[in-house]
């Protein structure tokens, strides 16, 4: 008998920081800019001035703001970069003072079967799901993605809300 070798089943997301430089994006809301991005790319964090923020549809982008993009392919991220501005690594990831990255394991029955759009952590208004890890695949955080038991969710959240979020998941 010969062993069966399976092809790679995992997918990965790429992250990229982009400085806002395009005049067509400056002064527009995050909702407007997000609508122009490829469907396989999401804005997962925004840096305005010296503060990292969870993305909200009403945030208006200014020149020199930085957005963190999560995408399923380098090609889609390159298209997004061209729309927004230029690559600028380290602006967001080096500062974890306002919000920080935490990974939570989905084990509560009350969270299993909930879509990301319906996700509400009690007493926490601002958080951003960066990715969902299911098995060996990283999934793009789409609003219609439904959480399953055993998923691991990467979340940007304020440090003081970490324990609340851990209990929720």
GROMACS .gro file of C-alpha atoms in nm:
model
  169
    1UNK     CA    1   0.000   0.000   0.000
    2UNK     CA    2   0.118   0.346  -0.084
    3UNK     CA    3   0.045   0.633   0.154
    4UNK     CA    4  -0.200   0.891   0.034
    5UNK     CA    5  -0.047   1.237   0.040
    6UNK     CA    6  -0.303   1.511   0.073
    7UNK     CA    7  -0.250   1.851  -0.081
    8UNK     CA    8  -0.225   2.156   0.136
    9UNK     CA    9  -0.568   2.227   0.280
   10UNK     CA   10  -0.491   2.537   0.482
   11UNK     CA   11  -0.522   2.889   0.364
   12UNK     CA   12  -0.363   3.190   0.514
   13UNK     CA   13  -0.443   3.554   0.535
   14UNK     CA   14  -0.189   3.820   0.465
   15UNK     CA   15  -0.183   4.144   0.661
   16UNK     CA   16  -0.059   4.473   0.527
   17UNK     CA   17  -0.042   4.827   0.662
   18UNK     CA   18  -0.114   5.104   0.412
   19UNK     CA   19  -0.074   5.480   0.457
   20UNK     CA   20  -0.359   5.688   0.311
   21UNK     CA   21  -0.213   5.895   0.026
   22UNK     CA   22  -0.467   5.873  -0.257
   23UNK     CA   23  -0.665   6.197  -0.289
   24UNK     CA   24  -0.972   5.997  -0.398
   25UNK     CA   25  -0.976   5.825  -0.057
   26UNK     CA   26  -0.888   6.124   0.165
   27UNK     CA   27  -1.204   6.265   0.327
   28UNK     CA   28  -1.412   5.955   0.259
   29UNK     CA   29  -1.569   5.730   0.519
   30UNK     CA   30  -1.440   5.384   0.593
   31UNK     CA   31  -1.770   5.242   0.462
   32UNK     CA   32  -1.717   5.410   0.124
   33UNK     CA   33  -1.356   5.296   0.097
   34UNK     CA   34  -1.438   4.940   0.211
   35UNK     CA   35  -1.703   4.913  -0.061
   36UNK     CA   36  -1.434   4.975  -0.324
   37UNK     CA   37  -1.195   4.708  -0.195
   38UNK     CA   38  -1.186   4.359  -0.346
   39UNK     CA   39  -1.428   4.122  -0.172
   40UNK     CA   40  -1.134   3.921  -0.033
   41UNK     CA   41  -0.991   4.219   0.161
   42UNK     CA   42  -1.109   4.375   0.488
   43UNK     CA   43  -0.992   4.679   0.685
   44UNK     CA   44  -0.927   4.539   1.032
   45UNK     CA   45  -0.771   4.835   1.212
   46UNK     CA   46  -0.720   5.209   1.161
   47UNK     CA   47  -0.452   5.440   1.298
   48UNK     CA   48  -0.538   5.808   1.313
   49UNK     CA   49  -0.273   6.036   1.455
   50UNK     CA   50  -0.106   5.835   1.727
   51UNK     CA   51  -0.407   5.619   1.815
   52UNK     CA   52  -0.509   5.275   1.687
   53UNK     CA   53  -0.885   5.238   1.645
   54UNK     CA   54  -1.127   4.960   1.577
   55UNK     CA   55  -1.273   5.021   1.230
   56UNK     CA   56  -1.614   5.189   1.228
   57UNK     CA   57  -1.806   5.274   0.912
   58UNK     CA   58  -1.827   5.645   1.004
   59UNK     CA   59  -1.450   5.699   1.047
   60UNK     CA   60  -1.336   5.953   0.787
   61UNK     CA   61  -0.989   5.888   0.648
   62UNK     CA   62  -0.735   6.169   0.638
   63UNK     CA   63  -0.398   6.191   0.468
   64UNK     CA   64  -0.131   5.992   0.659
   65UNK     CA   65  -0.385   5.775   0.842
   66UNK     CA   66  -0.285   5.409   0.832
   67UNK     CA   67  -0.516   5.113   0.771
   68UNK     CA   68  -0.440   4.749   0.839
   69UNK     CA   69  -0.573   4.523   0.568
   70UNK     CA   70  -0.635   4.148   0.590
   71UNK     CA   71  -0.660   3.970   0.258
   72UNK     CA   72  -0.678   3.626   0.108
   73UNK     CA   73  -0.425   3.698  -0.165
   74UNK     CA   74  -0.129   3.923  -0.232
   75UNK     CA   75  -0.290   4.031  -0.559
   76UNK     CA   76  -0.603   4.157  -0.382
   77UNK     CA   77  -0.390   4.336  -0.122
   78UNK     CA   78  -0.186   4.502  -0.399
   79UNK     CA   79  -0.507   4.630  -0.563
   80UNK     CA   80  -0.621   4.766  -0.228
   81UNK     CA   81  -0.285   4.932  -0.167
   82UNK     CA   82  -0.305   5.106  -0.504
   83UNK     CA   83  -0.651   5.237  -0.416
   84UNK     CA   84  -0.552   5.366  -0.071
   85UNK     CA   85  -0.189   5.471  -0.081
   86UNK     CA   86   0.145   5.311  -0.008
   87UNK     CA   87   0.273   5.027   0.208
   88UNK     CA   88   0.400   5.130   0.552
   89UNK     CA   89   0.492   4.846   0.785
   90UNK     CA   90   0.507   4.885   1.161
   91UNK     CA   91   0.288   5.190   1.222
   92UNK     CA   92   0.002   4.991   1.375
   93UNK     CA   93   0.165   4.670   1.495
   94UNK     CA   94   0.434   4.847   1.697
   95UNK     CA   95   0.179   5.029   1.915
   96UNK     CA   96  -0.048   4.818   2.132
   97UNK     CA   97  -0.133   5.090   2.381
   98UNK     CA   98  -0.492   5.153   2.266
   99UNK     CA   99  -0.595   4.811   2.135
  100UNK     CA  100  -0.416   4.477   2.142
  101UNK     CA  101  -0.446   4.141   1.967
  102UNK     CA  102  -0.588   3.842   2.153
  103UNK     CA  103  -0.690   3.498   2.033
  104UNK     CA  104  -0.995   3.330   2.184
  105UNK     CA  105  -1.115   2.970   2.154
  106UNK     CA  106  -1.485   2.926   2.072
  107UNK     CA  107  -1.624   2.685   2.330
  108UNK     CA  108  -1.946   2.837   2.465
  109UNK     CA  109  -2.268   2.702   2.310
  110UNK     CA  110  -2.416   3.055   2.317
  111UNK     CA  111  -2.149   3.174   2.069
  112UNK     CA  112  -2.146   2.868   1.840
  113UNK     CA  113  -2.371   2.937   1.541
  114UNK     CA  114  -2.347   3.317   1.574
  115UNK     CA  115  -2.243   3.513   1.265
  116UNK     CA  116  -1.970   3.775   1.298
  117UNK     CA  117  -2.228   4.044   1.215
  118UNK     CA  118  -2.430   3.939   1.521
  119UNK     CA  119  -2.133   3.906   1.756
  120UNK     CA  120  -2.183   4.124   2.065
  121UNK     CA  121  -1.944   4.100   2.357
  122UNK     CA  122  -2.128   4.228   2.668
  123UNK     CA  123  -2.006   4.569   2.789
  124UNK     CA  124  -1.758   4.593   2.499
  125UNK     CA  125  -1.857   4.832   2.221
  126UNK     CA  126  -1.532   4.836   2.024
  127UNK     CA  127  -1.359   4.526   1.893
  128UNK     CA  128  -1.246   4.402   1.556
  129UNK     CA  129  -1.224   4.041   1.442
  130UNK     CA  130  -0.899   4.007   1.245
  131UNK     CA  131  -0.941   3.645   1.143
  132UNK     CA  132  -1.107   3.317   1.231
  133UNK     CA  133  -0.889   3.007   1.242
  134UNK     CA  134  -1.082   2.689   1.159
  135UNK     CA  135  -0.871   2.377   1.158
  136UNK     CA  136  -0.561   2.474   0.965
  137UNK     CA  137  -0.724   2.754   0.765
  138UNK     CA  138  -0.741   3.125   0.840
  139UNK     CA  139  -1.075   3.265   0.727
  140UNK     CA  140  -1.141   3.624   0.630
  141UNK     CA  141  -1.375   3.790   0.882
  142UNK     CA  142  -1.686   3.828   0.666
  143UNK     CA  143  -2.006   3.945   0.835
  144UNK     CA  144  -2.192   3.627   0.729
  145UNK     CA  145  -1.923   3.390   0.864
  146UNK     CA  146  -2.082   3.169   1.131
  147UNK     CA  147  -1.868   3.062   1.427
  148UNK     CA  148  -1.825   2.693   1.497
  149UNK     CA  149  -1.714   2.504   1.806
  150UNK     CA  150  -1.333   2.492   1.814
  151UNK     CA  151  -1.275   2.802   1.601
  152UNK     CA  152  -1.006   3.038   1.723
  153UNK     CA  153  -1.091   3.403   1.680
  154UNK     CA  154  -0.823   3.673   1.655
  155UNK     CA  155  -0.963   3.996   1.799
  156UNK     CA  156  -0.830   4.350   1.838
  157UNK     CA  157  -0.970   4.481   2.165
  158UNK     CA  158  -0.874   4.709   2.452
  159UNK     CA  159  -0.660   4.530   2.711
  160UNK     CA  160  -0.904   4.603   2.990
  161UNK     CA  161  -1.176   4.408   2.804
  162UNK     CA  162  -0.966   4.095   2.753
  163UNK     CA  163  -1.112   3.897   3.043
  164UNK     CA  164  -1.470   3.991   2.950
  165UNK     CA  165  -1.410   3.872   2.594
  166UNK     CA  166  -1.243   3.550   2.712
  167UNK     CA  167  -1.546   3.465   2.926
  168UNK     CA  168  -1.781   3.547   2.638
  169UNK     CA  169  -1.611   3.313   2.394
   0.00000   0.00000   0.00000
